[in-house]
PDB file of C-alpha atoms and ligand atoms in Angstrom:
ATOM      1  CA  MET A   1       2.819  16.893  13.156  1.00 95.00           C
ATOM      2  CA  LYS A   2       3.414  13.254  14.057  1.00 97.00           C
ATOM      3  CA  THR A   3       6.499  11.169  13.424  1.00 98.00           C
ATOM      4  CA  ILE A   4       7.200   7.456  13.572  1.00 98.00           C
ATOM      5  CA  GLN A   5      10.622   5.847  13.498  1.00 98.00           C
ATOM      6  CA  ILE A   6      10.840   2.464  11.776  1.00 98.00           C
ATOM      7  CA  THR A   7      13.672   0.178  12.787  1.00 98.00           C
ATOM      8  CA  SER A   8      14.760  -2.057   9.941  1.00 97.00           C
ATOM      9  CA  ILE A   9      17.527  -4.636   9.501  1.00 97.00           C
ATOM     10  CA  GLN A  10      18.362  -2.952   6.204  1.00 96.00           C
ATOM     11  CA  LYS A  11      17.806   0.749   6.934  1.00 95.00           C
ATOM     12  CA  ASN A  12      16.066   2.691   9.719  1.00 98.00           C
ATOM     13  CA  TYR A  13      13.789   5.446   8.507  1.00 98.00           C
ATOM     14  CA  LYS A  14      11.390   8.099   9.628  1.00 98.00           C
ATOM     15  CA  ILE A  15       7.774   8.707   8.687  1.00 98.00           C
ATOM     16  CA  VAL A  16       6.550  12.299   8.966  1.00 98.00           C
ATOM     17  CA  ILE A  17       2.793  12.945   8.952  1.00 98.00           C
ATOM     18  CA  LYS A  18       1.876  16.616   8.708  1.00 97.00           C
ATOM     19  CA  ASN A  19      -0.899  18.604   7.106  1.00 97.00           C
ATOM     20  CA  ASN A  20       0.467  20.797   4.307  1.00 97.00           C
ATOM     21  CA  LEU A  21       3.822  18.990   4.314  1.00 98.00           C
ATOM     22  CA  LEU A  22       4.008  19.277   0.519  1.00 98.00           C
ATOM     23  CA  ASN A  23       4.626  23.002   1.006  1.00 97.00           C
ATOM     24  CA  HIS A  24       7.549  22.347   3.347  1.00 97.00           C
ATOM     25  CA  LEU A  25       9.485  19.712   1.418  1.00 98.00           C
ATOM     26  CA  SER A  26      12.651  21.798   1.329  1.00 96.00           C
ATOM     27  CA  ASP A  27      13.043  20.966   5.040  1.00 97.00           C
ATOM     28  CA  TYR A  28      13.626  17.334   4.016  1.00 98.00           C
ATOM     29  CA  LEU A  29      15.321  17.451   0.596  1.00 97.00           C
ATOM     30  CA  ASP A  30      18.878  18.338  -0.358  1.00 95.00           C
ATOM     31  CA  VAL A  31      19.108  21.139  -2.951  1.00 91.00           C
ATOM     32  CA  ASN A  32      22.328  19.712  -4.352  1.00 92.00           C
ATOM     33  CA  LYS A  33      21.030  16.227  -5.045  1.00 97.00           C
ATOM     34  CA  LEU A  34      19.413  14.946  -8.245  1.00 98.00           C
ATOM     35  CA  TYR A  35      15.879  13.743  -7.535  1.00 98.00           C
ATOM     36  CA  VAL A  36      14.045  11.565 -10.018  1.00 98.00           C
ATOM     37  CA  ILE A  37      10.345  12.180  -9.432  1.00 98.00           C
ATOM     38  CA  ILE A  38       8.232   9.245 -10.604  1.00 98.00           C
ATOM     39  CA  SER A  39       4.459   9.702 -10.819  1.00 98.00           C
ATOM     40  CA  ASP A  40       1.501   8.513 -12.833  1.00 98.00           C
ATOM     41  CA  ASP A  41      -0.045  10.722 -15.485  1.00 97.00           C
ATOM     42  CA  LYS A  42      -3.130  11.519 -13.377  1.00 95.00           C
ATOM     43  CA  ILE A  43      -1.338  13.061 -10.411  1.00 96.00           C
ATOM     44  CA  PRO A  44      -2.420  16.700  -9.873  1.00 95.00           C
ATOM     45  CA  PHE A  45       0.333  18.682 -11.567  1.00 95.00           C
ATOM     46  CA  GLU A  46       0.564  21.068  -8.609  1.00 96.00           C
ATOM     47  CA  TYR A  47       1.964  18.188  -6.499  1.00 97.00           C
ATOM     48  CA  ILE A  48       4.795  17.704  -8.989  1.00 97.00           C
ATOM     49  CA  GLU A  49       5.391  21.461  -8.988  1.00 97.00           C
ATOM     50  CA  ARG A  50       5.599  21.541  -5.207  1.00 97.00           C
ATOM     51  CA  VAL A  51       8.194  18.772  -5.161  1.00 97.00           C
ATOM     52  CA  GLN A  52      10.147  20.437  -7.971  1.00 96.00           C
ATOM     53  CA  LYS A  53      10.209  23.682  -6.031  1.00 95.00           C
ATOM     54  CA  ALA A  54      12.002  21.947  -3.177  1.00 96.00           C
ATOM     55  CA  CYS A  55      14.540  20.232  -5.434  1.00 95.00           C
ATOM     56  CA  PRO A  56      15.597  22.315  -8.417  1.00 93.00           C
ATOM     57  CA  ASN A  57      17.827  19.508  -9.715  1.00 96.00           C
ATOM     58  CA  ASN A  58      15.157  17.055 -10.843  1.00 98.00           C
ATOM     59  CA  LEU A  59      13.998  14.707 -13.568  1.00 98.00           C
ATOM     60  CA  ILE A  60      10.305  13.906 -13.921  1.00 98.00           C
ATOM     61  CA  ILE A  61       9.119  10.569 -15.265  1.00 98.00           C
ATOM     62  CA  THR A  62       5.449   9.670 -15.612  1.00 98.00           C
ATOM     63  CA  PHE A  63       3.682   6.454 -16.558  1.00 98.00           C
ATOM     64  CA  PRO A  64       0.027   5.601 -17.355  1.00 98.00           C
ATOM     65  CA  GLU A  65      -2.171   5.452 -14.268  1.00 95.00           C
ATOM     66  CA  GLY A  66      -3.285   2.022 -13.050  1.00 90.00           C
ATOM     67  CA  GLU A  67      -2.225  -1.396 -11.821  1.00 88.00           C
ATOM     68  CA  LYS A  68      -1.356  -2.452 -15.397  1.00 91.00           C
ATOM     69  CA  SER A  69       1.701  -0.189 -15.184  1.00 96.00           C
ATOM     70  CA  LYS A  70       3.313  -2.429 -12.560  1.00 96.00           C
ATOM     71  CA  SER A  71       4.752  -4.272 -15.536  1.00 97.00           C
ATOM     72  CA  PHE A  72       8.067  -5.318 -17.064  1.00 98.00           C
ATOM     73  CA  GLU A  73       7.264  -2.956 -19.909  1.00 98.00           C
ATOM     74  CA  GLN A  74       7.049   0.172 -17.723  1.00 98.00           C
ATOM     75  CA  TYR A  75       9.974  -1.035 -15.616  1.00 98.00           C
ATOM     76  CA  GLU A  76      12.219  -1.314 -18.698  1.00 98.00           C
ATOM     77  CA  ARG A  77      10.987   1.969 -20.169  1.00 98.00           C
ATOM     78  CA  ILE A  78      11.775   3.908 -16.992  1.00 98.00           C
ATOM     79  CA  ILE A  79      15.167   2.219 -16.520  1.00 98.00           C
ATOM     80  CA  SER A  80      15.992   3.217 -20.063  1.00 98.00           C
ATOM     81  CA  ILE A  81      15.058   6.875 -19.323  1.00 98.00           C
ATOM     82  CA  LEU A  82      17.353   6.786 -16.274  1.00 98.00           C
ATOM     83  CA  GLN A  83      20.170   5.467 -18.462  1.00 98.00           C
ATOM     84  CA  ASP A  84      19.527   8.033 -21.214  1.00 98.00           C
ATOM     85  CA  ASN A  85      19.811  10.764 -18.587  1.00 98.00           C
ATOM     86  CA  ASN A  86      22.976   9.289 -17.064  1.00 98.00           C
ATOM     87  CA  VAL A  87      21.371   8.993 -13.646  1.00 98.00           C
ATOM     88  CA  THR A  88      24.049   7.818 -11.240  1.00 98.00           C
ATOM     89  CA  ARG A  89      23.999   6.124  -7.858  1.00 97.00           C
ATOM     90  CA  ASP A  90      24.035   9.348  -5.854  1.00 97.00           C
ATOM     91  CA  ALA A  91      20.594  10.330  -7.187  1.00 98.00           C
ATOM     92  CA  CYS A  92      17.422   9.722  -5.204  1.00 98.00           C
ATOM     93  CA  ILE A  93      14.091   8.451  -6.498  1.00 98.00           C
ATOM     94  CA  ILE A  94      10.937  10.116  -5.210  1.00 98.00           C
ATOM     95  CA  ALA A  95       7.810   7.986  -5.522  1.00 98.00           C
ATOM     96  CA  LEU A  96       5.056  10.608  -5.667  1.00 98.00           C
ATOM     97  CA  GLY A  97       1.576   9.126  -5.816  1.00 97.00           C
ATOM     98  CA  GLY A  98      -0.455   6.085  -4.869  1.00 95.00           C
ATOM     99  CA  GLY A  99       0.355   2.429  -4.290  1.00 94.00           C
ATOM    100  CA  VAL A 100       1.170   1.606  -7.907  1.00 96.00           C
ATOM    101  CA  THR A 101       3.656   4.494  -8.043  1.00 98.00           C
ATOM    102  CA  GLY A 102       5.299   3.431  -4.778  1.00 98.00           C
ATOM    103  CA  ASP A 103       5.607  -0.220  -5.821  1.00 98.00           C
ATOM    104  CA  LEU A 104       6.914   0.444  -9.328  1.00 98.00           C
ATOM    105  CA  SER A 105       9.276   3.296  -8.367  1.00 98.00           C
ATOM    106  CA  GLY A 106      10.474   1.356  -5.337  1.00 98.00           C
ATOM    107  CA  PHE A 107      11.287  -1.682  -7.457  1.00 98.00           C
ATOM    108  CA  ILE A 108      13.184   0.540  -9.884  1.00 98.00           C
ATOM    109  CA  ALA A 109      15.061   2.156  -6.961  1.00 98.00           C
ATOM    110  CA  SER A 110      15.925  -1.260  -5.538  1.00 98.00           C
ATOM    111  CA  THR A 111      17.397  -2.599  -8.777  1.00 98.00           C
ATOM    112  CA  TYR A 112      18.774   0.288 -10.871  1.00 98.00           C
ATOM    113  CA  LEU A 113      22.558   0.316 -10.357  1.00 98.00           C
ATOM    114  CA  ARG A 114      21.931  -2.149  -7.484  1.00 97.00           C
ATOM    115  CA  GLY A 115      20.014   0.419  -5.476  1.00 97.00           C
ATOM    116  CA  LEU A 116      19.258   4.121  -5.340  1.00 98.00           C
ATOM    117  CA  ASP A 117      18.016   6.089  -2.375  1.00 98.00           C
ATOM    118  CA  LEU A 118      14.198   6.181  -2.215  1.00 98.00           C
ATOM    119  CA  ILE A 119      11.776   8.685  -0.698  1.00 98.00           C
ATOM    120  CA  GLN A 120       8.104   7.789  -0.597  1.00 98.00           C
ATOM    121  CA  ILE A 121       5.641  10.688  -0.833  1.00 98.00           C
ATOM    122  CA  PRO A 122       2.329   8.816  -0.882  1.00 98.00           C
ATOM    123  CA  THR A 123      -0.734  10.802  -1.960  1.00 97.00           C
ATOM    124  CA  SER A 124      -3.493   8.180  -1.684  1.00 96.00           C
ATOM    125  CA  LEU A 125      -4.889   6.903   1.596  1.00 97.00           C
ATOM    126  CA  LEU A 126      -3.964   3.341   0.705  1.00 96.00           C
ATOM    127  CA  ALA A 127      -0.348   4.292   0.064  1.00 97.00           C
ATOM    128  CA  GLN A 128      -0.160   6.519   3.147  1.00 98.00           C
ATOM    129  CA  ILE A 129      -1.342   3.870   5.587  1.00 98.00           C
ATOM    130  CA  ASP A 130       0.089   0.783   3.944  1.00 97.00           C
ATOM    131  CA  SER A 131       2.205   0.442   0.835  1.00 96.00           C
ATOM    132  CA  SER A 132       4.670   3.309   1.386  1.00 98.00           C
ATOM    133  CA  VAL A 133       5.848   1.743   4.660  1.00 98.00           C
ATOM    134  CA  GLY A 134       7.498  -1.626   5.192  1.00 98.00           C
ATOM    135  CA  GLY A 135       9.726  -1.823   2.129  1.00 98.00           C
ATOM    136  CA  LYS A 136       7.698  -4.140  -0.093  1.00 98.00           C
ATOM    137  CA  VAL A 137       8.196  -3.087  -3.710  1.00 98.00           C
ATOM    138  CA  ALA A 138       7.165  -5.079  -6.760  1.00 98.00           C
ATOM    139  CA  ILE A 139       5.744  -5.381 -10.218  1.00 97.00           C
ATOM    140  CA  ASN A 140       3.188  -7.904 -11.476  1.00 92.00           C
ATOM    141  CA  THR A 141       3.432 -10.676 -14.056  1.00 89.00           C
ATOM    142  CA  GLU A 142       0.508 -11.844 -16.200  1.00 83.00           C
ATOM    143  CA  LYS A 143      -0.021 -14.693 -13.733  1.00 77.00           C
ATOM    144  CA  ALA A 144       0.267 -13.044 -10.332  1.00 78.00           C
ATOM    145  CA  LYS A 145       0.314  -9.703  -8.607  1.00 82.00           C
ATOM    146  CA  ASN A 146       3.562  -8.527  -6.942  1.00 89.00           C
ATOM    147  CA  SER A 147       5.325 -11.697  -8.020  1.00 89.00           C
ATOM    148  CA  VAL A 148       8.600  -9.946  -8.940  1.00 97.00           C
ATOM    149  CA  GLY A 149       9.920  -7.660  -6.248  1.00 98.00           C
ATOM    150  CA  SER A 150      12.062  -7.104  -3.215  1.00 98.00           C
ATOM    151  CA  PHE A 151      12.168  -5.734   0.323  1.00 98.00           C
ATOM    152  CA  TYR A 152      13.641  -2.275  -0.071  1.00 98.00           C
ATOM    153  CA  PRO A 153      12.945   0.253   2.685  1.00 98.00           C
ATOM    154  CA  PRO A 154      12.741   3.933   1.772  1.00 98.00           C
ATOM    155  CA  SER A 155      15.045   6.377   3.531  1.00 98.00           C
ATOM    156  CA  LEU A 156      12.100   8.637   4.366  1.00 98.00           C
ATOM    157  CA  VAL A 157       8.303   8.673   4.088  1.00 98.00           C
ATOM    158  CA  LEU A 158       6.613  12.069   3.851  1.00 98.00           C
ATOM    159  CA  ILE A 159       2.848  12.072   4.317  1.00 98.00           C
ATOM    160  CA  ASP A 160       0.657  15.102   3.721  1.00 98.00           C
ATOM    161  CA  PRO A 161      -2.918  14.130   4.633  1.00 98.00           C
ATOM    162  CA  LEU A 162      -4.214  17.207   2.780  1.00 97.00           C
ATOM    163  CA  THR A 163      -3.440  15.445  -0.519  1.00 96.00           C
ATOM    164  CA  LEU A 164      -6.399  13.204   0.297  1.00 96.00           C
ATOM    165  CA  LYS A 165      -8.741  16.160  -0.254  1.00 91.00           C
ATOM    166  CA  THR A 166      -8.310  15.795  -4.023  1.00 86.00           C
ATOM    167  CA  LEU A 167      -9.032  12.045  -3.990  1.00 91.00           C
ATOM    168  CA  SER A 168     -12.365  10.813  -5.320  1.00 93.00           C
ATOM    169  CA  LEU A 169     -14.607   9.262  -2.670  1.00 96.00           C
ATOM    170  CA  ARG A 170     -14.085   5.856  -4.297  1.00 96.00           C
ATOM    171  CA  HIS A 171     -10.302   6.155  -3.973  1.00 94.00           C
ATOM    172  CA  PHE A 172     -10.598   7.377  -0.397  1.00 96.00           C
ATOM    173  CA  ASN A 173     -12.854   4.470   0.568  1.00 97.00           C
ATOM    174  CA  ASN A 174     -10.469   2.118  -1.202  1.00 96.00           C
ATOM    175  CA  GLY A 175      -7.838   3.120   1.382  1.00 97.00           C
ATOM    176  CA  MET A 176     -10.371   2.809   4.187  1.00 98.00           C
ATOM    177  CA  ALA A 177     -10.531  -0.942   3.506  1.00 98.00           C
ATOM    178  CA  GLU A 178      -6.895  -1.251   4.660  1.00 98.00           C
ATOM    179  CA  MET A 179      -7.599   0.896   7.728  1.00 98.00           C
ATOM    180  CA  ILE A 180     -10.559  -1.349   8.573  1.00 98.00           C
ATOM    181  CA  LYS A 181      -8.205  -4.311   8.162  1.00 98.00           C
ATOM    182  CA  TYR A 182      -5.876  -2.853  10.830  1.00 98.00           C
ATOM    183  CA  GLY A 183      -8.813  -2.585  13.214  1.00 98.00           C
ATOM    184  CA  MET A 184      -9.888  -6.138  12.426  1.00 98.00           C
ATOM    185  CA  ILE A 185      -6.469  -7.719  12.976  1.00 98.00           C
ATOM    186  CA  TYR A 186      -5.090  -5.649  15.852  1.00 98.00           C
ATOM    187  CA  SER A 187      -7.247  -2.990  17.458  1.00 98.00           C
ATOM    188  CA  LYS A 188     -10.901  -3.091  18.433  1.00 98.00           C
ATOM    189  CA  ASP A 189     -10.473   0.494  19.606  1.00 98.00           C
ATOM    190  CA  LEU A 190      -9.388   1.647  16.130  1.00 98.00           C
ATOM    191  CA  PHE A 191     -12.204  -0.399  14.566  1.00 98.00           C
ATOM    192  CA  ASP A 192     -14.793   1.297  16.796  1.00 98.00           C
ATOM    193  CA  LYS A 193     -13.402   4.757  16.047  1.00 98.00           C
ATOM    194  CA  ILE A 194     -13.494   4.098  12.300  1.00 98.00           C
ATOM    195  CA  LEU A 195     -17.087   2.947  12.684  1.00 98.00           C
ATOM    196  CA  ASN A 196     -18.269   5.788  14.907  1.00 97.00           C
ATOM    197  CA  ASP A 197     -16.074   8.831  14.173  1.00 97.00           C
ATOM    198  CA  GLU A 198     -15.483  11.014  11.130  1.00 95.00           C
ATOM    199  CA  VAL A 199     -12.127   9.766   9.833  1.00 97.00           C
ATOM    200  CA  LYS A 200     -11.844  12.641   7.342  1.00 96.00           C
ATOM    201  CA  GLU A 201     -11.920  15.174  10.141  1.00 95.00           C
ATOM    202  CA  ASN A 202      -8.914  13.744  11.924  1.00 95.00           C
ATOM    203  CA  LEU A 203      -6.742  12.238   9.223  1.00 97.00           C
ATOM    204  CA  GLU A 204      -3.386  12.797  10.947  1.00 97.00           C
ATOM    205  CA  TYR A 205      -4.620  10.755  13.909  1.00 97.00           C
ATOM    206  CA  PHE A 206      -6.083   7.871  11.871  1.00 98.00           C
ATOM    207  CA  ILE A 207      -3.042   7.643   9.577  1.00 98.00           C
ATOM    208  CA  TYR A 208      -0.743   7.644  12.614  1.00 98.00           C
ATOM    209  CA  GLU A 209      -2.750   4.943  14.425  1.00 98.00           C
ATOM    210  CA  SER A 210      -2.773   2.756  11.300  1.00 98.00           C
ATOM    211  CA  LEU A 211       0.978   3.117  10.812  1.00 98.00           C
ATOM    212  CA  ILE A 212       1.735   2.303  14.438  1.00 98.00           C
ATOM    213  CA  ILE A 213       0.066  -1.057  13.770  1.00 98.00           C
ATOM    214  CA  LYS A 214       1.979  -1.509  10.525  1.00 98.00           C
ATOM    215  CA  LYS A 215       5.200  -0.641  12.409  1.00 98.00           C
ATOM    216  CA  PHE A 216       4.568  -3.476  14.880  1.00 98.00           C
ATOM    217  CA  PHE A 217       4.272  -6.060  12.116  1.00 98.00           C
ATOM    218  CA  VAL A 218       7.135  -4.902   9.883  1.00 98.00           C
ATOM    219  CA  GLU A 219       9.588  -4.442  12.736  1.00 98.00           C
ATOM    220  CA  ASN A 220       8.845  -7.885  14.119  1.00 98.00           C
ATOM    221  CA  ASP A 221       8.931  -9.690  10.779  1.00 98.00           C
ATOM    222  CA  GLU A 222      10.529  -7.490   8.138  1.00 98.00           C
ATOM    223  CA  PHE A 223      10.855 -10.264   5.567  1.00 97.00           C
ATOM    224  CA  ASP A 224       7.329 -11.621   5.858  1.00 95.00           C
ATOM    225  CA  LYS A 225       8.224 -15.069   7.210  1.00 94.00           C
ATOM    226  CA  GLY A 226       5.404 -15.360   9.738  1.00 94.00           C
ATOM    227  CA  LEU A 227       3.809 -12.630  11.854  1.00 97.00           C
ATOM    228  CA  ARG A 228       3.706 -10.016   9.064  1.00 97.00           C
ATOM    229  CA  GLN A 229       1.469 -12.350   7.057  1.00 96.00           C
ATOM    230  CA  ILE A 230      -1.326 -11.230   9.374  1.00 98.00           C
ATOM    231  CA  LEU A 231      -1.321  -7.989   7.345  1.00 98.00           C
ATOM    232  CA  ASN A 232      -2.607 -10.154   4.515  1.00 95.00           C
ATOM    233  CA  PHE A 233      -5.984 -10.581   6.164  1.00 98.00           C
ATOM    234  CA  GLY A 234      -8.488 -10.462   3.288  1.00 97.00           C
ATOM    235  CA  HIS A 235      -5.736 -10.559   0.668  1.00 94.00           C
ATOM    236  CA  THR A 236      -5.888 -14.271  -0.261  1.00 92.00           C
ATOM    237  CA  TYR A 237      -9.325 -13.961  -1.836  1.00 94.00           C
ATOM    238  CA  GLY A 238      -8.777 -10.229  -2.417  1.00 95.00           C
ATOM    239  CA  HIS A 239      -5.846 -10.740  -4.789  1.00 90.00           C
ATOM    240  CA  ALA A 240      -7.802 -13.527  -6.495  1.00 92.00           C
ATOM    241  CA  TYR A 241     -10.762 -11.180  -7.187  1.00 95.00           C
ATOM    242  CA  GLU A 242      -8.389  -8.591  -8.629  1.00 90.00           C
ATOM    243  CA  ALA A 243      -6.697 -11.112 -10.924  1.00 87.00           C
ATOM    244  CA  TYR A 244      -9.966 -12.868 -11.898  1.00 92.00           C
ATOM    245  CA  TYR A 245     -11.336  -9.557 -13.147  1.00 93.00           C
ATOM    246  CA  ASN A 246      -8.019  -8.679 -14.756  1.00 87.00           C
ATOM    247  CA  PHE A 247      -7.526  -5.720 -12.377  1.00 83.00           C
ATOM    248  CA  LYS A 248     -10.422  -3.888 -14.038  1.00 87.00           C
ATOM    249  CA  ARG A 249     -13.461  -4.363 -11.841  1.00 94.00           C
ATOM    250  CA  TYR A 250     -12.203  -3.578  -8.350  1.00 94.00           C
ATOM    251  CA  PHE A 251      -9.634  -1.334  -6.773  1.00 92.00           C
ATOM    252  CA  HIS A 252      -7.280  -3.157  -4.410  1.00 92.00           C
ATOM    253  CA  GLY A 253      -9.081  -2.123  -1.208  1.00 95.00           C
ATOM    254  CA  GLU A 254     -12.464  -3.039  -2.667  1.00 97.00           C
ATOM    255  CA  SER A 255     -11.329  -6.569  -3.382  1.00 97.00           C
ATOM    256  CA  ILE A 256      -9.799  -6.761   0.114  1.00 97.00           C
ATOM    257  CA  ALA A 257     -13.213  -5.835   1.531  1.00 98.00           C
ATOM    258  CA  LEU A 258     -14.715  -8.851  -0.266  1.00 98.00           C
ATOM    259  CA  GLY A 259     -11.746 -10.999   0.752  1.00 97.00           C
ATOM    260  CA  MET A 260     -12.139 -10.131   4.451  1.00 98.00           C
ATOM    261  CA  LEU A 261     -15.795 -11.155   4.352  1.00 97.00           C
ATOM    262  CA  ASP A 262     -14.975 -14.431   2.597  1.00 95.00           C
ATOM    263  CA  VAL A 263     -12.798 -15.610   5.484  1.00 95.00           C
ATOM    264  CA  CYS A 264     -15.127 -14.462   8.237  1.00 95.00           C
ATOM    265  CA  ASP A 265     -16.915 -17.431   9.818  1.00 93.00           C
ATOM    266  CA  ASN A 266     -17.970 -15.810  13.064  1.00 95.00           C
ATOM    267  CA  GLU A 267     -21.452 -14.317  12.598  1.00 96.00           C
ATOM    268  CA  ILE A 268     -21.006 -11.505  15.156  1.00 97.00           C
ATOM    269  CA  VAL A 269     -17.707 -10.418  13.615  1.00 98.00           C
ATOM    270  CA  LYS A 270     -19.227 -10.648  10.134  1.00 97.00           C
ATOM    271  CA  GLU A 271     -22.141  -8.420  11.116  1.00 98.00           C
ATOM    272  CA  GLU A 272     -19.772  -5.729  12.476  1.00 98.00           C
ATOM    273  CA  LEU A 273     -17.580  -6.009   9.388  1.00 98.00           C
ATOM    274  CA  LEU A 274     -20.592  -5.608   7.106  1.00 98.00           C
ATOM    275  CA  LYS A 275     -21.675  -2.525   9.046  1.00 98.00           C
ATOM    276  CA  ILE A 276     -18.293  -0.810   8.698  1.00 98.00           C
ATOM    277  CA  LEU A 277     -17.889  -1.786   5.013  1.00 98.00           C
ATOM    278  CA  HIS A 278     -21.328  -0.328   4.259  1.00 98.00           C
ATOM    279  CA  LYS A 279     -20.371   2.921   6.014  1.00 98.00           C
ATOM    280  CA  TYR A 280     -17.486   3.317   3.554  1.00 98.00           C
ATOM    281  CA  ASN A 281     -19.473   2.108   0.573  1.00 98.00           C
ATOM    282  CA  LEU A 282     -17.185  -0.872   0.009  1.00 98.00           C
ATOM    283  CA  PRO A 283     -18.422  -3.974  -1.873  1.00 98.00           C
ATOM    284  CA  THR A 284     -19.827  -6.798   0.217  1.00 97.00           C
ATOM    285  CA  LYS A 285     -21.036  -9.189  -2.508  1.00 96.00           C
ATOM    286  CA  ASP A 286     -19.682 -10.585  -5.745  1.00 95.00           C
ATOM    287  CA  SER A 287     -21.382 -13.115  -7.981  1.00 93.00           C
ATOM    288  CA  VAL A 288     -18.280 -15.136  -8.892  1.00 94.00           C
ATOM    289  CA  ASP A 289     -18.323 -18.784  -7.877  1.00 91.00           C
ATOM    290  CA  LYS A 290     -15.539 -19.271  -5.265  1.00 88.00           C
ATOM    291  CA  ASP A 291     -14.176 -22.324  -7.153  1.00 89.00           C
ATOM    292  CA  SER A 292     -13.291 -20.025 -10.054  1.00 92.00           C
ATOM    293  CA  LEU A 293     -10.976 -18.090  -7.710  1.00 92.00           C
ATOM    294  CA  VAL A 294      -8.953 -21.169  -6.677  1.00 88.00           C
ATOM    295  CA  PRO A 295      -6.492 -21.105  -9.633  1.00 87.00           C
ATOM    296  CA  TYR A 296      -5.737 -17.464  -8.822  1.00 86.00           C
ATOM    297  CA  ILE A 297      -5.215 -18.305  -5.154  1.00 87.00           C
ATOM    298  CA  LYS A 298      -2.817 -21.084  -6.183  1.00 81.00           C
ATOM    299  CA  ASN A 299      -0.803 -18.625  -8.261  1.00 74.00           C
ATOM    300  CA  ASP A 300      -0.554 -16.169  -5.387  1.00 68.00           C
ATOM    301  CA  LYS A 301       2.985 -15.945  -4.070  1.00 57.00           C
ATOM    302  CA  LYS A 302       1.893 -16.182  -0.449  1.00 58.00           C
ATOM    303  CA  GLN A 303       1.326 -19.920  -0.498  1.00 59.00           C
ATOM    304  CA  THR A 304       3.789 -22.762  -0.205  1.00 64.00           C
ATOM    305  CA  LYS A 305       3.408 -26.025  -2.165  1.00 65.00           C
ATOM    306  CA  GLU A 306       1.473 -27.895   0.511  1.00 74.00           C
ATOM    307  CA  TYR A 307      -0.671 -25.351   2.230  1.00 82.00           C
ATOM    308  CA  LEU A 308      -1.984 -21.841   2.330  1.00 88.00           C
ATOM    309  CA  ASN A 309      -1.584 -19.466   5.272  1.00 90.00           C
ATOM    310  CA  LEU A 310      -5.072 -18.089   5.682  1.00 93.00           C
ATOM    311  CA  ILE A 311      -5.502 -15.185   8.112  1.00 96.00           C
ATOM    312  CA  VAL A 312      -8.666 -15.409  10.175  1.00 97.00           C
ATOM    313  CA  VAL A 313     -10.304 -13.112  12.716  1.00 98.00           C
ATOM    314  CA  ASP A 314     -12.690 -14.720  15.225  1.00 96.00           C
ATOM    315  CA  GLU A 315     -12.758 -11.666  17.472  1.00 97.00           C
ATOM    316  CA  ILE A 316     -12.297  -8.063  16.296  1.00 98.00           C
ATOM    317  CA  GLY A 317      -8.744  -6.946  17.068  1.00 98.00           C
ATOM    318  CA  LYS A 318      -7.272 -10.447  17.129  1.00 97.00           C
ATOM    319  CA  ALA A 319      -6.024 -12.374  14.117  1.00 97.00           C
ATOM    320  CA  LYS A 320      -4.404 -15.744  13.672  1.00 95.00           C
ATOM    321  CA  ILE A 321      -2.778 -17.729  10.918  1.00 95.00           C
ATOM    322  CA  LYS A 322      -4.582 -20.907   9.900  1.00 94.00           C
ATOM    323  CA  LYS A 323      -2.858 -23.425   7.665  1.00 90.00           C
ATOM    324  CA  VAL A 324      -5.213 -24.720   4.993  1.00 88.00           C
ATOM    325  CA  ARG A 325      -4.374 -27.547   2.600  1.00 81.00           C
ATOM    326  CA  LEU A 326      -4.761 -26.715  -1.079  1.00 69.00           C
TER     327      LEU A 326
HETATM  328  N1  LIG B   1       0.810  -4.741   2.695  1.00 81.03           N
HETATM  329  C1  LIG B   1       1.218  -5.842   3.462  1.00 81.03           C
HETATM  330  C2  LIG B   1       2.612  -5.786   3.928  1.00 81.03           C
HETATM  331  O1  LIG B   1       3.257  -4.741   3.833  1.00 81.03           O
HETATM  332  O2  LIG B   1       3.103  -6.771   4.400  1.00 81.03           O
END
């Protein structure tokens, strides 16, 4: 078992990483509390059952799988279910699932009755190493991803790496893109281990190492004013690919893989990046003309009126913010 403590201006919280944690949830949940378990409709039902077993007083709400559910429509529907069930402020929301579940449930937790307690139980690699930690919660609008949201830290993050065993290889590799990103921006050592070792054989270690990097950025810039933007390496073009293809062609991590390559000018770094992306079967080419992505980049919330903060990596393990005029 590994634990990480996150210090936050809003709320300090603990991350627990432990194989088979889903079978020990009663150690972390309060039998007397009402837990609202929010999941998508593709989550293995046994995961819901295991959470239910640890909290007999529960309400389960599901929504259709996929990025399209980070919408006002699903937000309103779920809020209405909470109201119909008279869910009060002393209840706790459990986000059980991948990144979409964490973002949507987190946004609901942050706004319903001005804030309910939130526990993240991420079951995809992407959610375990990135979106469940750091407090960013959001839904999308037609024009831009994550454009309506807030910073709302969970009170606890419970990670069971064994849930990754049921993920398809494509979903697993999707998460690997974010792990590769951590290596690119902060740790050559992690990058080399991802390239040379079997990540699947030592998941607790790789998840822990990724989250230690995330911890550094979120603790030093919780509200994403400067340093934390380095976590957006690959995301400027990445988000544009996702939006251009209407969230249908690529998973998030796959578009980030393309986005990292697009901002890589150094040939040696690019060669290493290509090697590692190939190892995890991530896309390295897309036929779209870059000019067609510009309107999507302009809509992205991470830019100011005058310029764009582009994250660049000229040496593996070191990133910097470059201001680019639009
Ligand atoms: N996923 C990027 C961040 O949390 O800032």
